[in-house]
Coordinates of C-alpha atoms and ligand atoms in Angstrom, one line a residue:
M228 CA 2.7 -29.8 -1.7
Q229 CA 1.0 -27.5 0.7
V230 CA 2.9 -25.1 2.9
S231 CA 1.8 -24.9 6.5
R232 CA -1.4 -23.1 7.6
R233 CA 1.0 -21.2 9.9
L234 CA 2.3 -19.4 6.8
T235 CA -0.9 -19.2 4.6
N236 CA -2.6 -17.7 7.6
I237 CA -0.3 -14.9 8.3
T238 CA -1.9 -12.3 6.1
G239 CA -5.4 -13.3 7.1
G240 CA -6.2 -13.6 3.4
G241 CA -6.5 -9.9 2.4
S242 CA -4.2 -7.7 0.3
G243 CA -3.6 -5.7 3.5
G244 CA -4.7 -2.7 1.5
W245 CA -1.5 -2.8 -0.7
D246 CA -3.4 -2.7 -4.0
L247 CA -3.1 1.0 -4.5
F248 CA 0.6 1.0 -3.4
N249 CA 1.2 -1.8 -6.0
R250 CA -0.7 0.1 -8.7
A251 CA 1.4 3.2 -8.0
R252 CA 4.6 1.2 -8.4
E253 CA 3.5 -0.3 -11.7
M254 CA 2.5 3.1 -13.0
K255 CA 5.9 4.4 -12.0
L256 CA 7.7 1.4 -13.7
S257 CA 5.7 2.1 -16.9
G258 CA 7.3 5.7 -16.9
I259 CA 4.5 7.8 -15.4
P260 CA 5.9 10.2 -12.7
V261 CA 4.0 9.3 -9.6
T262 CA 4.5 11.3 -6.4
E263 CA 4.7 8.5 -3.7
L264 CA 3.5 9.4 -0.3
T265 CA 3.2 5.9 0.7
I266 CA 5.8 4.2 2.8
G267 CA 7.7 5.4 5.8
E268 CA 11.2 5.8 4.5
H269 CA 13.4 8.9 4.3
D270 CA 13.9 10.5 1.1
T271 CA 17.7 10.7 1.9
P272 CA 20.0 7.5 2.2
T273 CA 21.9 6.5 5.2
D274 CA 24.6 9.2 6.2
P275 CA 28.0 8.5 4.7
S276 CA 29.7 8.7 8.0
I277 CA 27.6 5.7 9.1
L278 CA 28.5 3.7 5.9
D279 CA 32.2 4.6 6.5
A280 CA 31.9 3.2 10.0
M281 CA 30.4 0.1 8.6
H282 CA 33.1 -0.4 6.0
R283 CA 35.8 0.3 8.5
A284 CA 34.3 -2.3 10.9
A285 CA 34.1 -4.9 8.2
L286 CA 37.7 -4.2 7.2
D287 CA 38.7 -4.5 10.9
G288 CA 37.3 -8.0 11.0
H289 CA 33.7 -7.7 12.1
T290 CA 32.7 -10.1 9.4
G291 CA 32.1 -13.3 11.4
Y292 CA 29.3 -14.7 13.6
T293 CA 28.6 -12.3 16.6
T294 CA 27.5 -12.8 20.1
I295 CA 24.0 -13.8 19.6
G296 CA 22.3 -11.3 21.9
G297 CA 24.2 -8.4 20.4
L298 CA 27.7 -6.9 20.7
A299 CA 28.5 -5.7 24.3
E300 CA 29.3 -2.2 22.8
L301 CA 26.0 -1.8 21.2
R302 CA 23.9 -3.2 24.1
Q303 CA 25.7 -0.9 26.5
R304 CA 24.9 2.1 24.3
I305 CA 21.3 1.2 23.8
A306 CA 20.9 0.6 27.6
Q307 CA 22.6 4.0 28.3
R308 CA 20.2 5.7 25.8
V309 CA 17.1 4.2 27.1
Q310 CA 18.0 5.0 30.7
Q311 CA 18.8 8.6 29.8
R312 CA 15.6 9.1 27.9
T313 CA 13.3 7.2 30.5
G314 CA 15.0 7.3 33.8
V315 CA 14.4 3.6 34.0
P316 CA 17.5 1.6 35.2
T317 CA 18.5 -0.2 32.2
A318 CA 21.6 -2.6 31.8
P319 CA 23.0 -4.4 28.8
A320 CA 21.2 -7.6 30.0
N321 CA 17.9 -5.8 29.5
V322 CA 18.7 -5.4 25.8
L323 CA 18.5 -7.7 22.9
I324 CA 19.8 -6.7 19.5
V325 CA 17.7 -7.9 16.6
P326 CA 17.5 -7.3 12.8
G327 CA 15.0 -4.4 13.0
G328 CA 12.0 -3.3 14.8
Q329 CA 10.0 -5.8 12.9
A330 CA 12.0 -8.7 14.3
G331 CA 11.7 -7.2 17.7
L332 CA 7.8 -7.1 17.4
F333 CA 7.9 -10.7 16.4
G334 CA 10.1 -11.6 19.3
A335 CA 8.0 -9.7 21.8
L336 CA 4.9 -11.5 20.6
M337 CA 6.7 -14.8 20.9
A338 CA 7.9 -13.9 24.4
T339 CA 4.5 -12.9 25.7
C340 CA 1.9 -15.2 24.0
E341 CA 1.2 -18.9 24.2
P342 CA -0.1 -20.4 20.9
G343 CA -3.8 -19.4 20.7
D344 CA -3.6 -16.5 23.1
T345 CA -5.2 -13.3 22.3
A346 CA -2.9 -10.2 21.6
L347 CA -4.7 -6.8 21.5
F348 CA -3.6 -4.1 19.2
I349 CA -4.9 -0.7 18.5
D350 CA -6.8 0.2 15.2
P351 CA -5.6 2.0 13.2
Y352 CA -2.5 0.1 13.2
Y353 CA 0.9 -0.4 11.5
A354 CA 0.1 -2.7 8.7
T355 CA 2.2 -5.7 9.8
Y356 CA 0.6 -6.0 13.3
P357 CA -2.1 -8.6 12.7
G358 CA 0.1 -10.8 10.6
T359 CA 3.0 -10.6 13.2
I360 CA 0.6 -11.6 15.8
R361 CA -0.6 -14.6 13.8
A362 CA 3.0 -15.4 12.8
A363 CA 3.8 -15.8 16.5
G364 CA 0.9 -18.2 16.8
A365 CA -1.5 -15.7 18.7
V366 CA -4.8 -14.4 17.7
P367 CA -5.0 -10.6 16.9
K368 CA -7.9 -8.6 18.4
P369 CA -8.2 -4.8 17.3
V370 CA -9.4 -2.2 19.8
K371 CA -10.6 0.9 17.9
A372 CA -9.3 4.3 18.6
R373 CA -11.5 7.2 17.5
S374 CA -10.6 9.8 14.9
R375 CA -12.5 12.4 17.0
A376 CA -10.3 11.7 20.0
G377 CA -7.2 12.4 17.9
F378 CA -6.8 8.5 17.7
Q379 CA -5.8 8.3 21.4
P380 CA -6.9 4.9 22.6
D381 CA -9.6 4.8 25.3
A382 CA -8.5 2.5 28.2
A383 CA -12.1 1.5 28.7
D384 CA -12.3 0.0 25.3
I385 CA -9.1 -1.9 25.9
D386 CA -10.5 -3.2 29.3
A387 CA -13.6 -4.3 27.6
A388 CA -11.6 -6.4 25.1
A389 CA -9.0 -7.6 27.7
E390 CA -10.7 -10.9 29.1
G391 CA -8.2 -13.5 28.6
A392 CA -5.8 -11.4 26.5
A393 CA -2.0 -12.1 27.1
A394 CA -0.6 -8.9 25.6
L395 CA -1.4 -5.5 24.4
L396 CA 0.6 -3.9 21.5
I397 CA 0.6 -0.1 21.3
N398 CA 2.7 2.3 19.2
S399 CA 3.4 5.9 20.1
P400 CA 4.3 8.1 18.2
N401 CA 1.8 6.4 16.1
N402 CA 2.0 5.1 12.6
P403 CA -0.3 5.7 10.8
T404 CA -2.1 8.5 12.8
G405 CA 0.8 10.6 14.0
A406 CA -0.8 10.5 17.5
V407 CA 1.7 10.7 20.6
Y408 CA -0.1 9.1 23.5
S409 CA -0.6 11.4 26.3
Q410 CA 0.5 10.7 29.9
Q411 CA -3.1 10.1 30.8
T412 CA -3.6 7.7 28.0
L413 CA -0.6 5.7 29.0
T414 CA -1.3 5.7 32.7
D415 CA -4.8 4.5 32.0
I416 CA -3.4 1.7 29.7
A417 CA -0.8 0.8 32.2
E418 CA -3.6 0.5 34.8
V419 CA -5.6 -1.9 32.5
C420 CA -2.4 -4.0 31.8
M421 CA -1.8 -4.4 35.6
R422 CA -5.4 -5.1 36.5
R423 CA -5.7 -7.7 33.6
D424 CA -2.2 -9.1 34.2
M425 CA -1.3 -8.4 30.5
W426 CA 2.1 -7.8 29.1
L427 CA 2.5 -4.5 27.3
I428 CA 4.5 -4.4 24.1
S429 CA 5.4 -0.7 23.3
D430 CA 6.6 0.0 19.7
E431 CA 8.6 3.1 20.1
V432 CA 10.3 3.2 16.7
Y433 CA 9.4 6.8 16.2
D434 CA 10.6 8.0 19.6
T435 CA 12.9 10.6 18.1
Q436 CA 10.1 12.2 15.9
V437 CA 7.8 14.1 18.4
W438 CA 6.5 17.5 17.4
T439 CA 4.0 18.2 20.1
G440 CA 4.3 17.1 23.7
A441 CA 6.9 14.6 24.8
H442 CA 7.6 10.9 24.2
L443 CA 6.7 9.0 27.3
S444 CA 7.7 5.3 27.4
P445 CA 5.2 3.4 29.4
R446 CA 8.0 1.2 30.7
A447 CA 8.7 4.2 33.0
L448 CA 5.3 4.1 34.6
P449 CA 5.2 2.7 38.2
G450 CA 5.0 -1.2 38.1
M451 CA 5.4 -1.4 34.3
A452 CA 9.1 -2.2 33.7
A453 CA 8.4 -5.8 34.9
R454 CA 5.7 -6.3 32.3
T455 CA 6.7 -4.1 29.4
L456 CA 8.7 -5.1 26.3
V457 CA 9.9 -2.0 24.3
V458 CA 10.7 -2.4 20.7
G459 CA 13.2 0.2 19.1
S460 CA 15.1 0.6 15.9
M461 CA 17.7 2.5 14.1
S462 CA 15.5 2.6 11.0
K463 CA 13.6 5.8 11.5
S464 CA 15.7 7.6 14.0
H465 CA 19.1 7.2 12.1
A466 CA 17.7 6.7 8.4
M467 CA 19.0 3.1 8.6
T468 CA 16.0 1.3 7.2
G469 CA 18.1 -1.0 5.1
S470 CA 20.6 -2.0 7.7
R471 CA 18.0 -4.0 9.6
I472 CA 18.9 -3.2 13.2
G473 CA 16.8 -2.7 16.2
W474 CA 16.3 -4.0 19.7
M475 CA 14.0 -5.3 22.4
I476 CA 14.2 -4.0 26.0
G477 CA 12.6 -5.9 28.8
P478 CA 13.1 -7.6 32.2
E479 CA 16.4 -9.5 32.2
D480 CA 14.9 -13.0 32.5
A481 CA 12.7 -12.3 29.5
I482 CA 15.6 -11.0 27.5
A483 CA 17.7 -14.0 28.4
Q484 CA 15.0 -16.3 27.1
A485 CA 14.4 -14.2 24.0
V486 CA 18.2 -14.8 23.1
N487 CA 17.1 -18.5 22.6
L488 CA 14.7 -17.3 20.0
T489 CA 17.5 -15.5 18.3
T490 CA 19.8 -18.4 18.3
H491 CA 17.1 -20.5 16.6
T492 CA 16.0 -17.9 14.0
T493 CA 18.3 -15.1 12.8
Y494 CA 21.5 -16.1 14.7
G495 CA 22.2 -12.5 15.5
V496 CA 23.0 -9.2 13.5
S497 CA 26.2 -8.7 11.5
G498 CA 29.0 -7.2 13.6
F499 CA 29.7 -4.4 11.0
T500 CA 26.1 -3.3 11.1
Q501 CA 26.2 -3.2 15.0
M502 CA 29.5 -1.2 14.9
A503 CA 28.0 1.2 12.4
A504 CA 24.9 1.5 14.8
C505 CA 27.4 2.4 17.5
H506 CA 28.9 5.1 15.5
A507 CA 25.4 6.5 14.6
L508 CA 24.3 6.6 18.2
D509 CA 27.6 8.3 19.2
R510 CA 26.6 11.2 16.9
G511 CA 24.1 11.9 19.6
V512 CA 20.8 14.0 19.8
P513 CA 21.9 16.6 17.2
F514 CA 22.1 14.0 14.5
E515 CA 18.8 12.5 15.4
T516 CA 17.3 16.0 15.3
Q517 CA 18.8 16.5 11.9
I518 CA 17.2 13.3 10.6
A519 CA 13.8 14.3 12.0
A520 CA 13.9 17.9 10.9
P521 CA 12.5 17.5 7.3
F522 CA 9.3 15.7 8.7
L523 CA 8.6 18.4 11.2
R524 CA 9.0 21.1 8.6
R525 CA 6.8 19.3 6.0
R526 CA 4.2 18.5 8.7
D527 CA 4.0 22.3 9.5
A528 CA 3.8 23.2 5.8
V529 CA 1.0 20.6 5.2
L530 CA -0.9 21.8 8.2
A531 CA -0.7 25.4 6.9
Q532 CA -2.1 24.3 3.6
I533 CA -5.0 22.3 5.3
A534 CA -5.8 25.3 7.5
Q535 CA -6.8 27.2 4.3
Q536 CA -9.8 25.0 3.6
N537 CA -12.5 23.2 5.5
V538 CA -13.2 20.0 3.6
V539 CA -10.2 17.9 4.6
R540 CA -9.5 17.7 8.3
A541 CA -5.9 16.7 9.6
I542 CA -5.7 14.6 12.6
P543 CA -3.4 16.5 14.9
A544 CA 0.1 15.0 13.6
Q545 CA 2.0 15.1 17.0
G546 CA 4.8 12.9 15.8
A547 CA 6.2 10.3 13.2
M548 CA 6.6 10.9 9.5
Y549 CA 2.9 11.0 8.5
I550 CA -0.2 12.8 8.5
M551 CA -3.6 11.2 8.6
L552 CA -6.3 13.2 6.8
D553 CA -10.0 12.7 7.4
L554 CA -11.8 13.0 4.0
R555 CA -15.2 11.8 5.1
A556 CA -16.7 15.2 3.9
T557 CA -16.1 13.8 0.4
G558 CA -18.3 10.9 0.9
L559 CA -15.6 8.7 -0.4
S560 CA -13.8 5.8 1.3
G561 CA -10.1 6.4 1.7
E562 CA -9.5 3.7 -0.9
A563 CA -11.8 5.3 -3.5
F564 CA -10.3 8.8 -2.8
G565 CA -6.8 7.3 -3.0
N566 CA -7.4 5.5 -6.4
L567 CA -9.0 8.8 -7.7
L568 CA -6.1 10.9 -6.6
L569 CA -3.6 8.4 -8.3
D570 CA -5.6 8.4 -11.6
T571 CA -6.3 12.2 -11.8
H572 CA -3.0 13.7 -10.3
H573 CA -0.6 10.7 -10.0
V574 CA -0.2 11.2 -6.3
A575 CA -0.2 7.9 -4.3
V576 CA -1.2 7.9 -0.6
M577 CA -2.2 5.0 1.7
P578 CA -5.9 4.4 2.1
G579 CA -6.9 4.6 5.7
E580 CA -8.6 1.3 5.4
S581 CA -5.1 -0.3 4.9
F582 CA -4.6 0.4 8.6
G583 CA -7.8 -0.8 9.9
N584 CA -11.6 -0.1 10.2
A585 CA -11.0 2.8 12.5
A586 CA -9.3 4.8 9.7
A587 CA -12.0 4.4 7.0
G588 CA -12.5 7.5 5.2
H589 CA -9.1 8.7 5.9
V590 CA -5.9 8.6 4.0
R591 CA -2.2 8.5 5.3
V592 CA 0.2 10.9 3.7
A593 CA 3.9 10.0 4.2
L594 CA 6.0 13.3 4.5
T595 CA 8.8 11.5 2.5
V596 CA 9.3 13.7 -0.6
D597 CA 11.0 17.1 -1.1
D598 CA 9.1 20.0 0.2
A599 CA 8.3 21.6 -3.1
R600 CA 6.8 18.3 -4.5
L601 CA 4.9 17.7 -1.3
K602 CA 3.3 21.1 -1.5
V603 CA 2.0 20.5 -5.1
A604 CA 0.7 17.1 -4.2
I605 CA -1.1 18.4 -1.1
A606 CA -2.7 21.2 -3.2
Q607 CA -3.9 18.7 -5.7
L608 CA -5.3 16.5 -2.9
L609 CA -7.2 19.3 -1.5
D610 CA -8.5 20.4 -4.9
L611 CA -9.8 16.9 -5.6
A612 CA -11.4 16.7 -2.1
A613 CA -13.1 20.2 -2.6
S614 CA -14.5 19.1 -6.0
E615 CA -15.7 15.7 -4.7
A616 CA -17.3 17.3 -1.7
A617 CA -19.0 19.9 -4.0
K618 CA -20.4 17.0 -6.3
R619 CA -21.7 15.5 -3.2
A620 CA -23.5 18.7 -2.1
S621 CA -25.1 19.4 -5.4
Ligands
PLP784 N1 6.9 -0.3 14.0 C1 6.3 0.6 13.3 C2 5.2 1.4 13.8 C3 6.7 1.0 12.0 O1 6.1 1.9 11.1 C4 7.8 0.3 11.3 C5 8.2 0.5 10.0 O2 7.6 1.2 9.2 C6 8.4 -0.8 12.1 C7 7.8 -1.0 13.4 C8 9.4 -1.6 11.7 O3 10.5 -0.9 11.4 P1 12.0 -1.7 11.2 O4 11.7 -3.1 11.1 O5 12.5 -1.1 9.9 O6 12.8 -1.3 12.4

């Protein structure tokens, strides 16, 4: 029996650039000590106080079906947090609790695209974007951002691709590039969305990890609250990746309709997880700063190492838990360099090509191992890049 084309088409046929990642995992399983700078996951587990809250909530009876759109306590807290951070009036009815940012992305695409509609997204992109757009029945269309522009998208490029598009999906702070979109970039994007009558889906799961400048949610720009769906998550901000809890923020009627999607897909998020999220949010900004601190510290250390040579160029890592490195001076693709680095030094990074054409000749380094190990791995990467560039010059 064949499964539906809806499923077989999700990946678009490719490996999504995960070959190197899988090879690194196999090496590790065979006993080789690989330094994995690949996926965006903290090197520390969820804080014990959050796990205690989860345990207590379960013992207190939060083990049954929950209100589908999310517990009132959590929707209230998220609404308050978003309003405080953005200044946009936000009520619990603007908030839908979902099992992780990924579910929020799917919900937002389902909410904004008819089957066959085009959804624009910015290349380089978070690896699931094209597949999520396809899973929602829409057609993904990338718009390139340029390395030399620090991977800030150009609104003129978006405009040129926008004919007939129903939605634009953006992500700031950005995975994989670390770019934090400037006020100008976002204002220009908002203007295109309004002129082209497009929805904006704003993936803000890294909003607590901003090192340079400030996070601006485009929902706060004039006229945008009515056409923006914001996707957020506890995964990155509170080191709760495995708890699978996130949200979608939008106009009240869109959220009310999206509750129907939840009823017919996930049927909500476990109550004990939502109560644990309430506890985590109540720990406030100091806790979020504590979770983000290692990535800022490591980003600064890596930039200092990179400043001592001139083969590898770092894209200004303004936020998120990654640094994108431009290796084009070596003459190698990101994939070829990544494979060589894995073979010679047992250091695994993600090839830029895994995130789209615009990141060819780059690699993404996740800042997710301890400082000392990261320092060694970056030194090895820089040595390899220097020797490959020298080979090319000779
Ligand atoms: N959006 C971006 C840009 C991400 O990098 C990730 C995870 O890495 C997600 C969304 C999904 O996060 P989660 O489903 O864990 O909330």
